Short mmCIF file of N, CA and C in Angstrom, two decimals:
data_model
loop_
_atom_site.label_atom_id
_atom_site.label_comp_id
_atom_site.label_asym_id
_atom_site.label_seq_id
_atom_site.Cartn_x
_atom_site.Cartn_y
_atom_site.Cartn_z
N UNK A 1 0.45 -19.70 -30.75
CA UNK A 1 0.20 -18.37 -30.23
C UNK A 1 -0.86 -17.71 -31.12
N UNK A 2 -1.64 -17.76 -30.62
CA UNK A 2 -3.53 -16.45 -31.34
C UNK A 2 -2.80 -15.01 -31.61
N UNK A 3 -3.39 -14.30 -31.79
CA UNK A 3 -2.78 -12.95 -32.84
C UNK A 3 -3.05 -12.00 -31.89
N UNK A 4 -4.04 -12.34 -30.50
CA UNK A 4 -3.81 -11.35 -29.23
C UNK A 4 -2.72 -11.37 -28.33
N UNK A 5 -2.22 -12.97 -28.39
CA UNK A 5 -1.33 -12.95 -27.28
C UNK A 5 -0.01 -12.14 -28.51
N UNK A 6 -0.05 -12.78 -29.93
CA UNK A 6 1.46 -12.12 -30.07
C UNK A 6 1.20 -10.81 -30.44
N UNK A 7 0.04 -9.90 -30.10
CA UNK A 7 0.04 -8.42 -30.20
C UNK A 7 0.33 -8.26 -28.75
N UNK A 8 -0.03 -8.70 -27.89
CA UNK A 8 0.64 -8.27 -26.08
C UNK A 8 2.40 -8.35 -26.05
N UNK A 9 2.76 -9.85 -26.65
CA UNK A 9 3.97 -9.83 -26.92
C UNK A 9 4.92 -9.04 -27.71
N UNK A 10 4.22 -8.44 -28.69
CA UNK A 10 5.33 -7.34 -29.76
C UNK A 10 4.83 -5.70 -28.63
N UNK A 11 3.82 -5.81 -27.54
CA UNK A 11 4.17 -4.84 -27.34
C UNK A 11 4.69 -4.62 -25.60
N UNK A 12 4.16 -5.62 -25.31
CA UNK A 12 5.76 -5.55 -24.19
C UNK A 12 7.39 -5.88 -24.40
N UNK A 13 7.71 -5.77 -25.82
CA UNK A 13 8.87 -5.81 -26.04
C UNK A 13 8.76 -4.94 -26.29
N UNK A 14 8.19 -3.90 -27.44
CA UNK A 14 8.21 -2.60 -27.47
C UNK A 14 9.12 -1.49 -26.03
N UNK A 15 7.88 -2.48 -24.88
CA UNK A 15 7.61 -1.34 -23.70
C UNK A 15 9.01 -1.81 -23.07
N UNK A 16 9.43 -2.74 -23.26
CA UNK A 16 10.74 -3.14 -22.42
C UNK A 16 11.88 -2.33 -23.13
N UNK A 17 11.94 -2.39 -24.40
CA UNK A 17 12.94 -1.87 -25.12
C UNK A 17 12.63 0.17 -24.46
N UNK A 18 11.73 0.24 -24.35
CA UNK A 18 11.71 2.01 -23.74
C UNK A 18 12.36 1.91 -22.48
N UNK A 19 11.82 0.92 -21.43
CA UNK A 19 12.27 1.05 -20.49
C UNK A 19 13.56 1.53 -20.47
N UNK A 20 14.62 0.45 -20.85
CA UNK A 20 16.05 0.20 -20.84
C UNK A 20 16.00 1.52 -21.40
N UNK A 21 15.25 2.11 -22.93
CA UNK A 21 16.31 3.41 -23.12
C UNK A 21 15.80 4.45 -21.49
N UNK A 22 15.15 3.89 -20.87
CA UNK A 22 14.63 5.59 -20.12
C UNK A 22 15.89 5.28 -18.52
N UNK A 23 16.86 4.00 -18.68
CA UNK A 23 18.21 3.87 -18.00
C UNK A 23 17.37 2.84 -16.97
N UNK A 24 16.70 2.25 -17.31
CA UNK A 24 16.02 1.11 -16.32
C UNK A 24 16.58 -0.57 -16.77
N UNK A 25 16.46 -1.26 -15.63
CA UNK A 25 17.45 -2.71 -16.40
C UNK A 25 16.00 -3.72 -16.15
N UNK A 26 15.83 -4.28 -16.83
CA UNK A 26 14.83 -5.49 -17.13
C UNK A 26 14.86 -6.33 -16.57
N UNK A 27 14.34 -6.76 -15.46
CA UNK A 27 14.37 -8.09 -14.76
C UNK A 27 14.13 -9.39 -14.93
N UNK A 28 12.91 -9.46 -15.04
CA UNK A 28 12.00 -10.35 -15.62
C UNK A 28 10.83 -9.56 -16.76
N UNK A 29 10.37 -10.88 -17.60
CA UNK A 29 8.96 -10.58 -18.11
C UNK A 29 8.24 -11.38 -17.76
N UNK A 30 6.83 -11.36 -17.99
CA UNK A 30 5.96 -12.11 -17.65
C UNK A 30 6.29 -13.24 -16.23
N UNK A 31 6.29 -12.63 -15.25
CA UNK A 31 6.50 -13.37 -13.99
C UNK A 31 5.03 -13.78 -13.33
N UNK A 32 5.04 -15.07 -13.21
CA UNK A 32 3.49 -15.74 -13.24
C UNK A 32 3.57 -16.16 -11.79
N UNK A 33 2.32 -15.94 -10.73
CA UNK A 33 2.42 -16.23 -9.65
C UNK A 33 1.13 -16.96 -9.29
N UNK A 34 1.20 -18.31 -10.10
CA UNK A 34 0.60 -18.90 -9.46
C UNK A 34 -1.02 -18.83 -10.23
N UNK A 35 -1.95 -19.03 -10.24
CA UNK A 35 -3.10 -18.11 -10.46
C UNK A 35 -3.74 -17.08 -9.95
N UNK A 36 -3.01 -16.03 -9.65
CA UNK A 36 -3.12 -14.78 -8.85
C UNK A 36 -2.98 -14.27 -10.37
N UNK A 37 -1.60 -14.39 -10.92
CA UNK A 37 -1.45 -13.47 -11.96
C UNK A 37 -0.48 -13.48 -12.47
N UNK A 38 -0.03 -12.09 -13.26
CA UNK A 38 1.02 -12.14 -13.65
C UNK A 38 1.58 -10.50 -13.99
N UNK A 39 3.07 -10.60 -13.90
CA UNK A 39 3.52 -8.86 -13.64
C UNK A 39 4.36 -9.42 -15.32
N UNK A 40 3.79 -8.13 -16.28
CA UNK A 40 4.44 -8.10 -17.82
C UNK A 40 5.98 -7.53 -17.55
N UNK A 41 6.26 -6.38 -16.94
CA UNK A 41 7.45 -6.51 -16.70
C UNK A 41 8.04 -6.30 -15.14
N UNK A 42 9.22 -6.73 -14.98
CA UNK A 42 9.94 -6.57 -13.64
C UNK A 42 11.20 -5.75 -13.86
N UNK A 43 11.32 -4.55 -13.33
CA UNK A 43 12.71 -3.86 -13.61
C UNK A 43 13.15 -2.98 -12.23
N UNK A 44 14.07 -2.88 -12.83
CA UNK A 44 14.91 -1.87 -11.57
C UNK A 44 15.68 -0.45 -12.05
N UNK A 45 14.88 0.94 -11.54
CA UNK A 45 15.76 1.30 -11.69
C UNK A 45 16.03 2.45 -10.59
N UNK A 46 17.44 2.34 -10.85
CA UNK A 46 18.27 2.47 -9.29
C UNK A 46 18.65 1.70 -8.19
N UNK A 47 17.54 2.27 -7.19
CA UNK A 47 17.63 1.42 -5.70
C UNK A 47 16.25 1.20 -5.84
N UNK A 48 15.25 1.58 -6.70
CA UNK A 48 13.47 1.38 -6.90
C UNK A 48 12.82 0.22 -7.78
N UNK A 49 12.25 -0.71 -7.48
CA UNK A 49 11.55 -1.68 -8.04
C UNK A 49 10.28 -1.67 -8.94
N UNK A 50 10.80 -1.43 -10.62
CA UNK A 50 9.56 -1.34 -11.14
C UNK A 50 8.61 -1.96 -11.16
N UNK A 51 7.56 -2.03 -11.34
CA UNK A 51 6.22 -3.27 -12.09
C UNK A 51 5.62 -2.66 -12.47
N UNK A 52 5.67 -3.33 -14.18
CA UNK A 52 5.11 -2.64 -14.94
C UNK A 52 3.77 -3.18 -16.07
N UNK A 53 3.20 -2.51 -15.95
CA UNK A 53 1.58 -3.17 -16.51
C UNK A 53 1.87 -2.41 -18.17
N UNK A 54 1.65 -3.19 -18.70
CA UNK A 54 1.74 -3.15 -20.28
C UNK A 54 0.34 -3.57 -21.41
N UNK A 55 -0.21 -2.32 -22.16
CA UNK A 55 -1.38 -2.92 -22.45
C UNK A 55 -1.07 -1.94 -23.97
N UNK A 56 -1.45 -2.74 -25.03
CA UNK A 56 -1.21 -2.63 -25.72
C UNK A 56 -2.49 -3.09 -26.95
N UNK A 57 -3.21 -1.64 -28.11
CA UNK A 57 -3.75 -1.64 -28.40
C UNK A 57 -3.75 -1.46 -30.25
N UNK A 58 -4.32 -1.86 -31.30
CA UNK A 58 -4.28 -1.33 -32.53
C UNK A 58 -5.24 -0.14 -32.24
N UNK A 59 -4.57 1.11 -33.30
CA UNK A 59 -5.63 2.09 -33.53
C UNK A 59 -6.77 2.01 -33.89
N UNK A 60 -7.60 2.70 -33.53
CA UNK A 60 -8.82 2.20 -33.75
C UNK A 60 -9.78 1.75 -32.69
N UNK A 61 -9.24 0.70 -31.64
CA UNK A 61 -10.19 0.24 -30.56
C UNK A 61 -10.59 0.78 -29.89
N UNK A 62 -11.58 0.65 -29.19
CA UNK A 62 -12.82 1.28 -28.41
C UNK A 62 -11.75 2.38 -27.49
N UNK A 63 -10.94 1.44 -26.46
CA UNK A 63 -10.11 2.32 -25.57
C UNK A 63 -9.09 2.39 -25.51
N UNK A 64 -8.57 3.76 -25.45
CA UNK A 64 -6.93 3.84 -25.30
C UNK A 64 -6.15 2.84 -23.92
N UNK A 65 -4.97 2.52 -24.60
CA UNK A 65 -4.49 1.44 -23.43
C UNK A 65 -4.28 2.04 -22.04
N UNK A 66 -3.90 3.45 -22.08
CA UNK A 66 -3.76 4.08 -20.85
C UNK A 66 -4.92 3.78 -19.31
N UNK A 67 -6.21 3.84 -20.52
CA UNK A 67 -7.08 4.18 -19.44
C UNK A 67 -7.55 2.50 -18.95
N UNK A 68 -7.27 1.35 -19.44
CA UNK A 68 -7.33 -0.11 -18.86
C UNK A 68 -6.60 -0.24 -17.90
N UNK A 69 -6.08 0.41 -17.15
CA UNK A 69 -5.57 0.60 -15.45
C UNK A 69 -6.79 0.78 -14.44
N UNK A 70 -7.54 -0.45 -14.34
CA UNK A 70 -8.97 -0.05 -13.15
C UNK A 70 -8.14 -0.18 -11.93
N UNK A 71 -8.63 0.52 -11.09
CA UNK A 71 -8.73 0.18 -9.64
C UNK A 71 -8.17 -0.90 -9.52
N UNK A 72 -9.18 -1.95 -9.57
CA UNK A 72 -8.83 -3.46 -9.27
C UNK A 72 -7.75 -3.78 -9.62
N UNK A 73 -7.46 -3.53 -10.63
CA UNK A 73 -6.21 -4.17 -11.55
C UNK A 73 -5.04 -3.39 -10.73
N UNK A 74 -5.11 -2.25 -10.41
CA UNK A 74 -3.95 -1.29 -10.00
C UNK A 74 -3.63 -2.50 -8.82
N UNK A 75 -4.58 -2.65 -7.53
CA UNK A 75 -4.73 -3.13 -6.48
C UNK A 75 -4.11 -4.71 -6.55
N UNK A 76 -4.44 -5.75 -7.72
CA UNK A 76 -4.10 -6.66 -8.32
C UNK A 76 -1.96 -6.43 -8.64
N UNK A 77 -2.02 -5.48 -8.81
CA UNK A 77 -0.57 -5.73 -9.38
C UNK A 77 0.03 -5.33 -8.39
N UNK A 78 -0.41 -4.44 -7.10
CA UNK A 78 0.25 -4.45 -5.88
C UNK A 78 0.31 -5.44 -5.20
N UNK A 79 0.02 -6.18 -4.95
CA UNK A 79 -0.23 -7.83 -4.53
C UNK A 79 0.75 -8.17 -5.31
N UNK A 80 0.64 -8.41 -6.48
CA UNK A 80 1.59 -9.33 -7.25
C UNK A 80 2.99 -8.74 -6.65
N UNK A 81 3.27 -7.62 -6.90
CA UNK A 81 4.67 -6.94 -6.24
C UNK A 81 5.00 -7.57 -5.01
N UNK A 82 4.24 -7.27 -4.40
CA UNK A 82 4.72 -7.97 -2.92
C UNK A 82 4.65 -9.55 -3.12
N UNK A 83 4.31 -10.07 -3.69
CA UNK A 83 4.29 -11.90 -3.73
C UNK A 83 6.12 -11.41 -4.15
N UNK A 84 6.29 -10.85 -5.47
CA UNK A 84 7.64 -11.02 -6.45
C UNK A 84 8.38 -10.07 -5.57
N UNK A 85 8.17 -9.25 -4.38
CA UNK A 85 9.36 -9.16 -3.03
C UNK A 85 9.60 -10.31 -2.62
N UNK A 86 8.21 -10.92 -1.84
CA UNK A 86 9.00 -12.07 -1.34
C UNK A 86 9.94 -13.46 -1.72
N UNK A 87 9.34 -13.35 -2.89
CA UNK A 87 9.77 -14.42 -3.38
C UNK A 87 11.38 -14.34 -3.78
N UNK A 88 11.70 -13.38 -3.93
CA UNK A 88 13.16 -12.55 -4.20
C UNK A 88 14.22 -11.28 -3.28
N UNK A 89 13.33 -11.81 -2.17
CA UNK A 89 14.33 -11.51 -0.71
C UNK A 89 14.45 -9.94 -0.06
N UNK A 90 12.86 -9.91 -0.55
CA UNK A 90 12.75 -8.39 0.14
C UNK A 90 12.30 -7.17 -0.37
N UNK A 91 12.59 -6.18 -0.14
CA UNK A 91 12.00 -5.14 -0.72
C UNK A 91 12.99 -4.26 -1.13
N UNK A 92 13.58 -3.93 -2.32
CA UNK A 92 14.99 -2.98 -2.49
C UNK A 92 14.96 -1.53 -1.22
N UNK A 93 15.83 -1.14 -1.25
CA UNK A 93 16.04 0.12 -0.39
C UNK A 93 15.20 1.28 -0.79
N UNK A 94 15.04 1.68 -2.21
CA UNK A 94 13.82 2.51 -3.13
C UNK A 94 12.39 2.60 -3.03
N UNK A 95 12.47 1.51 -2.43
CA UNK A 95 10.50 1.14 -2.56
C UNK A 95 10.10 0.54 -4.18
N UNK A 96 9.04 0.38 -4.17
CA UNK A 96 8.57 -0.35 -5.50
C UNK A 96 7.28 0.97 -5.87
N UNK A 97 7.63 1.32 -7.32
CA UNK A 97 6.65 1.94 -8.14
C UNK A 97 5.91 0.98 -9.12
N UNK A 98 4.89 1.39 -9.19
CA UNK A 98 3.85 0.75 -10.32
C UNK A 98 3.89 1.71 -11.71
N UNK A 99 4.21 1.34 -12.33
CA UNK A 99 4.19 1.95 -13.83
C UNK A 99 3.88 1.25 -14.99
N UNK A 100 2.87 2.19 -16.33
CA UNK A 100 2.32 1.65 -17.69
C UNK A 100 2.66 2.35 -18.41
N UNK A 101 2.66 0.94 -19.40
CA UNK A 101 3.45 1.35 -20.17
C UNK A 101 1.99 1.38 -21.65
N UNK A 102 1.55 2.56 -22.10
CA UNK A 102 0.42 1.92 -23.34
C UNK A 102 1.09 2.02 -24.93
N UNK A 103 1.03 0.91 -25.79
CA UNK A 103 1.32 1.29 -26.85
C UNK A 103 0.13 1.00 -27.54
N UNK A 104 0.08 1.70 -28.34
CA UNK A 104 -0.84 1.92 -29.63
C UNK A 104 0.07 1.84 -31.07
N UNK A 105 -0.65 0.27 -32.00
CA UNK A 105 -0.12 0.53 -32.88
C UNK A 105 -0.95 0.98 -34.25
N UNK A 106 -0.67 1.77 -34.98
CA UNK A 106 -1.21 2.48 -35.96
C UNK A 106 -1.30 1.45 -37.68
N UNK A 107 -2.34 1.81 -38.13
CA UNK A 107 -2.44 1.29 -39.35
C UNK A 107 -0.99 1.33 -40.31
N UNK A 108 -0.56 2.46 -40.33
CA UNK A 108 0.21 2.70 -40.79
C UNK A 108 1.59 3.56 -40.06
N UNK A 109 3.00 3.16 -40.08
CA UNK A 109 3.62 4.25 -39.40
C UNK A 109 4.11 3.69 -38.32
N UNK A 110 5.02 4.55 -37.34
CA UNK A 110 5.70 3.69 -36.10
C UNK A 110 4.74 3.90 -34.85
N UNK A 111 5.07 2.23 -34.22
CA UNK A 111 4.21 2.31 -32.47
C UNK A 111 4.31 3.94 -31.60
N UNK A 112 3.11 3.61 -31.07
CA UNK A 112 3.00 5.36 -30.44
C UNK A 112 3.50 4.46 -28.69
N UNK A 113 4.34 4.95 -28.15
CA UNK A 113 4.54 4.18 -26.63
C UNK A 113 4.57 5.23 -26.06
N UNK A 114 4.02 5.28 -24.70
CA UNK A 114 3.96 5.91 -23.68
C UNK A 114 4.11 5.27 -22.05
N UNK A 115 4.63 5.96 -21.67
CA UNK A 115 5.57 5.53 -20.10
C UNK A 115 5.05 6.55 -18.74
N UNK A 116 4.02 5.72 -18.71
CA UNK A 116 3.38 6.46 -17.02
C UNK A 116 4.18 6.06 -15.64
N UNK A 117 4.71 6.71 -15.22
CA UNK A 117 5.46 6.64 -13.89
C UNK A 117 4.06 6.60 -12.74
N UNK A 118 4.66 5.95 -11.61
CA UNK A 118 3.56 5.68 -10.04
C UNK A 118 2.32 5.40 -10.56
N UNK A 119 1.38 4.99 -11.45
CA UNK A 119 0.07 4.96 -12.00
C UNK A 119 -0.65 4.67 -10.30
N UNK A 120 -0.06 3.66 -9.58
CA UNK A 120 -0.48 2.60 -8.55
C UNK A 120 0.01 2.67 -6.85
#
């Protein structure tokens, strides 16, 4: 593992560990469909189907993780949602939200995480 993938990895655990506290249950991570893509997390909460895009940055870099949500990518992870309906028998009763999660970690001091609801 290169020192980008295990900075994506310490921070979609980060973003998973918020989830659960914000009363959401964790489905999957990294659910790979194929070469289309891949959804960082899968959760549920309630009767609503999360997917959640997780981007995760050291202080300092050019762009905050928030704003790496393009278009495309938004459009990209709606697709993926609907592949990871079908593939898992439908669409919950809630509908499915798209949500990001950005952490920023600091030179010094604890991860800054932030939790965007509907981005998509």
């Amino acid at each position: 593992m290169n020192a980008r993938s295990a900075l994506g990895r310490y921070g979609e655990t980060l973003a998973a560990r918020r989830l659960v506290e914000a009363g959401m249950t964790v489905l999957e991570r990294n659910w790979r469909c194929g070469r289309t893509g891949e959804i960082d997390i899968v959760a549920r909460h309630g009767d609503t189907l999360i997917v959640c895009e997780v981007k995760t940055r050291r202080r300092g870099d050019f762009e905050h993780p928030l704003a790496a949500l393009t278009p495309r990518k938004a459009a990209r992870l709606r697709g993926l949602a609907d592949r990871w309906i079908q593939a898992h028998g439908g669409a919950p009763p809630g509908g499915v939200r798209i949500d990001l999660v950005g952490v920023v970690l600091p030179r010094r001091g604890a991860p800054v995480v932030e939790h965007v609801r509907g981005v998509a």
